[in-house]
mmCIF file of C-alpha atoms in Angstrom:
data_model
loop_
_atom_site.group_PDB
_atom_site.id
_atom_site.type_symbol
_atom_site.label_atom_id
_atom_site.label_comp_id
_atom_site.label_asym_id
_atom_site.label_seq_id
_atom_site.Cartn_x
_atom_site.Cartn_y
_atom_site.Cartn_z
ATOM 1 C CA VAL J 1 13.475 41.671 2.251
ATOM 2 C CA THR J 2 14.306 39.742 5.451
ATOM 3 C CA ARG J 3 10.616 39.069 6.088
ATOM 4 C CA LEU J 4 10.153 37.654 2.569
ATOM 5 C CA LEU J 5 12.933 35.049 2.910
ATOM 6 C CA PRO J 6 11.245 32.976 5.660
ATOM 7 C CA SER J 7 7.964 33.075 3.703
ATOM 8 C CA LEU J 8 9.714 32.028 0.506
ATOM 9 C CA SER J 9 11.492 29.186 2.320
ATOM 10 C CA PHE J 10 8.179 27.987 3.799
ATOM 11 C CA LEU J 11 6.565 28.120 0.349
ATOM 12 C CA GLN J 12 9.406 26.094 -1.228
ATOM 13 C CA THR J 13 9.222 23.471 1.543
ATOM 14 C CA SER J 14 5.438 23.256 1.175
ATOM 15 C CA LEU J 15 5.699 22.827 -2.602
ATOM 16 C CA ARG J 16 8.316 20.088 -2.225
ATOM 17 C CA ALA J 17 6.117 18.250 0.294
ATOM 18 C CA PHE J 18 3.104 18.545 -1.991
ATOM 19 C CA ALA J 19 5.110 17.259 -4.981
ATOM 20 C CA PHE J 20 6.398 14.308 -2.933
ATOM 21 C CA ILE J 21 2.893 13.340 -1.751
ATOM 22 C CA ALA J 22 1.546 13.637 -5.305
ATOM 23 C CA CYS J 23 4.310 11.364 -6.665
ATOM 24 C CA VAL J 24 3.751 8.749 -3.955
ATOM 25 C CA SER J 25 -0.011 8.771 -4.568
ATOM 26 C CA LEU J 26 0.423 8.373 -8.327
ATOM 27 C CA SER J 27 2.926 5.554 -7.969
ATOM 28 C CA MET J 28 0.628 3.694 -5.576
ATOM 29 C CA THR J 29 -2.206 4.007 -8.103
ATOM 30 C CA ALA J 30 0.021 2.863 -10.953
ATOM 31 C CA ASN J 31 1.159 -0.210 -8.988
ATOM 32 C CA ALA J 32 -2.343 -1.383 -8.028
ATOM 33 C CA HIS J 33 -2.774 -5.036 -8.967
ATOM 34 C CA ASN J 34 -5.208 -6.037 -11.647
ATOM 35 C CA VAL J 35 -8.426 -7.680 -10.542
ATOM 36 C CA LEU J 36 -11.196 -9.614 -12.225
ATOM 37 C CA LYS J 37 -14.093 -7.173 -12.769
ATOM 38 C CA SER J 38 -16.592 -9.699 -14.091
ATOM 39 C CA SER J 39 -16.879 -13.169 -15.531
ATOM 40 C CA THR J 40 -19.285 -15.238 -17.561
ATOM 41 C CA PRO J 41 -20.536 -17.337 -15.941
ATOM 42 C CA ALA J 42 -20.663 -15.060 -12.909
ATOM 43 C CA ASP J 43 -19.160 -16.228 -9.625
ATOM 44 C CA GLY J 44 -21.703 -18.313 -7.704
ATOM 45 C CA SER J 45 -24.153 -18.538 -10.609
ATOM 46 C CA THR J 46 -26.250 -21.570 -11.497
ATOM 47 C CA LEU J 47 -26.719 -22.215 -15.210
ATOM 48 C CA GLU J 48 -29.387 -24.338 -16.868
ATOM 49 C CA ARG J 49 -26.994 -25.554 -19.597
ATOM 50 C CA SER J 50 -23.326 -25.520 -20.510
ATOM 51 C CA PRO J 51 -21.812 -22.187 -21.552
ATOM 52 C CA SER J 52 -20.098 -22.132 -24.946
ATOM 53 C CA GLU J 53 -17.223 -20.089 -23.517
ATOM 54 C CA LEU J 54 -15.756 -18.711 -20.308
ATOM 55 C CA ALA J 55 -15.279 -14.930 -20.353
ATOM 56 C CA LEU J 56 -12.949 -13.005 -18.023
ATOM 57 C CA ASN J 57 -12.952 -9.192 -17.820
ATOM 58 C CA PHE J 58 -10.202 -7.355 -15.908
ATOM 59 C CA ASN J 59 -9.740 -3.778 -14.713
ATOM 60 C CA GLY J 60 -6.592 -3.311 -16.809
ATOM 61 C CA GLN J 61 -4.348 -4.842 -19.441
ATOM 62 C CA VAL J 62 -3.158 -8.339 -18.411
ATOM 63 C CA ARG J 63 -1.679 -11.468 -19.973
ATOM 64 C CA LEU J 64 -3.686 -14.608 -19.188
ATOM 65 C CA VAL J 65 -1.013 -17.205 -18.395
ATOM 66 C CA LYS J 66 -2.973 -19.946 -16.594
ATOM 67 C CA LEU J 67 -6.535 -21.189 -16.685
ATOM 68 C CA SER J 68 -7.884 -24.452 -15.326
ATOM 69 C CA LEU J 69 -11.426 -25.731 -14.978
ATOM 70 C CA LYS J 70 -12.356 -28.410 -12.438
ATOM 71 C CA ARG J 71 -15.573 -30.223 -11.601
ATOM 72 C CA SER J 72 -16.249 -31.437 -8.064
ATOM 73 C CA GLU J 73 -16.755 -35.135 -7.347
ATOM 74 C CA GLY J 74 -20.355 -36.231 -7.293
ATOM 75 C CA SER J 75 -21.189 -34.238 -10.418
ATOM 76 C CA GLU J 76 -22.874 -36.105 -13.257
ATOM 77 C CA GLY J 77 -20.893 -37.186 -16.321
ATOM 78 C CA SER J 78 -17.554 -37.346 -14.559
ATOM 79 C CA GLU J 79 -16.247 -40.576 -16.044
ATOM 80 C CA GLY J 80 -13.092 -40.523 -18.150
ATOM 81 C CA ARG J 81 -11.573 -37.331 -16.829
ATOM 82 C CA GLU J 82 -8.359 -36.855 -14.865
ATOM 83 C CA GLY J 83 -9.067 -36.631 -11.133
ATOM 84 C CA ARG J 84 -7.171 -35.465 -8.058
ATOM 85 C CA GLU J 85 -7.867 -34.836 -4.429
ATOM 86 C CA GLY J 86 -8.812 -31.218 -3.705
ATOM 87 C CA SER J 87 -9.593 -29.333 -0.526
ATOM 88 C CA GLY J 88 -13.288 -30.218 -0.745
ATOM 89 C CA GLY J 89 -12.862 -33.802 -1.962
ATOM 90 C CA ARG J 90 -12.073 -35.244 -5.375
ATOM 91 C CA GLU J 91 -11.858 -32.844 -8.320
ATOM 92 C CA GLU J 92 -11.716 -33.599 -12.034
ATOM 93 C CA SER J 93 -9.727 -31.467 -14.473
ATOM 94 C CA ILE J 94 -11.610 -30.499 -17.623
ATOM 95 C CA ASP J 95 -9.420 -29.982 -20.693
ATOM 96 C CA VAL J 96 -10.419 -26.691 -22.318
ATOM 97 C CA GLY J 97 -7.363 -26.563 -24.591
ATOM 98 C CA PHE J 98 -6.069 -23.399 -22.932
ATOM 99 C CA LYS J 99 -2.812 -21.912 -24.194
ATOM 100 C CA PRO J 100 -1.168 -18.979 -22.338
ATOM 101 C CA ASN J 101 -1.884 -15.643 -24.003
ATOM 102 C CA LEU J 102 1.154 -13.368 -24.239
ATOM 103 C CA THR J 103 -0.879 -10.509 -25.715
ATOM 104 C CA ALA J 104 -2.137 -8.067 -23.079
ATOM 105 C CA ALA J 105 -5.887 -7.402 -23.068
ATOM 106 C CA THR J 106 -8.672 -6.527 -20.640
ATOM 107 C CA SER J 107 -11.022 -9.324 -21.786
ATOM 108 C CA PHE J 108 -10.536 -12.980 -22.680
ATOM 109 C CA ALA J 109 -12.981 -15.574 -24.032
ATOM 110 C CA VAL J 110 -12.059 -19.262 -23.793
ATOM 111 C CA PRO J 111 -14.238 -21.765 -25.705
ATOM 112 C CA VAL J 112 -15.231 -24.811 -23.664
ATOM 113 C CA PRO J 113 -16.544 -28.250 -24.639
ATOM 114 C CA GLU J 114 -20.084 -29.225 -23.685
ATOM 115 C CA LEU J 115 -20.025 -29.410 -19.873
ATOM 116 C CA ALA J 116 -22.219 -31.865 -17.970
ATOM 117 C CA SER J 117 -24.284 -30.911 -14.942
ATOM 118 C CA GLY J 118 -22.109 -30.268 -11.911
ATOM 119 C CA ALA J 119 -20.291 -27.795 -9.688
ATOM 120 C CA TYR J 120 -17.287 -26.147 -11.354
ATOM 121 C CA SER J 121 -14.321 -24.100 -10.201
ATOM 122 C CA LEU J 122 -12.235 -21.987 -12.563
ATOM 123 C CA GLU J 123 -8.729 -20.902 -11.504
ATOM 124 C CA PHE J 124 -6.647 -18.361 -13.403
ATOM 125 C CA SER J 125 -3.393 -16.425 -13.229
ATOM 126 C CA VAL J 126 -2.624 -13.176 -15.022
ATOM 127 C CA ILE J 127 0.443 -10.989 -15.299
ATOM 128 C CA GLY J 128 -0.310 -7.270 -15.152
ATOM 129 C CA GLU J 129 1.508 -4.419 -16.865
ATOM 130 C CA ASP J 130 3.495 -3.927 -13.636
ATOM 131 C CA GLY J 131 4.870 -7.481 -13.952
ATOM 132 C CA HIS J 132 3.041 -8.833 -10.906
ATOM 133 C CA THR J 133 1.280 -12.181 -11.154
ATOM 134 C CA VAL J 134 -2.234 -12.244 -9.733
ATOM 135 C CA ALA J 135 -4.189 -15.469 -9.218
ATOM 136 C CA GLY J 136 -7.924 -15.806 -8.734
ATOM 137 C CA HIS J 137 -10.831 -18.182 -9.037
ATOM 138 C CA PHE J 138 -14.602 -18.352 -9.228
ATOM 139 C CA ASN J 139 -17.261 -21.040 -9.010
ATOM 140 C CA PHE J 140 -20.401 -21.811 -10.967
ATOM 141 C CA GLY J 141 -22.836 -24.675 -11.312
ATOM 142 C CA ILE J 142 -24.653 -26.256 -14.217
ATOM 143 C CA GLY J 143 -28.007 -27.698 -13.224
ATOM 144 C CA MET J 144 -26.967 -27.470 -9.564
ATOM 145 C CA PRO J 145 -25.642 -24.805 -7.171
ATOM 146 C CA ALA J 146 -22.034 -23.668 -7.413
ATOM 147 C CA ALA J 147 -19.516 -25.023 -4.907
ATOM 148 C CA HIS J 148 -19.147 -22.820 -1.844
ATOM 149 C CA ALA J 149 -15.692 -21.242 -1.642
ATOM 150 C CA GLU J 150 -14.160 -17.804 -1.240
ATOM 151 C CA SER J 151 -14.281 -15.791 -4.438
ATOM 152 C CA GLY J 152 -11.098 -14.783 -6.214
ATOM 153 C CA HIS J 153 -12.588 -11.527 -7.509
#
């Protein structure tokens, strides 16, 4: 009986350690932030004509709380839009009529007006099921190459 007690104690300690490691691993997986899996237009793509909508697909359920579309200075058809200085020069905000979406989903489609030729940047913010806000961005071009910037994917 004396020989069984140390073995039983070792087994209990080993099981507790295993259970602890399993719980930590699961909680780390559960708290992983949501990321953009794909978009239409794709990051860095060059389109021949204006898309009818912008589509965002995420790796989990999120609430889309911010979306803004900007065209870089020097793009055609830029008159009459609100402009501001950006990191790469002047940018123009394009009104897409976005309203924050409080319903969680993995995919969102946002209709856009007819967009003129130019280099565009789309910025977004989502809130994941864990309550964390994640921001990202991607670039695309219409009739010209997309602006060069780090991807937010």
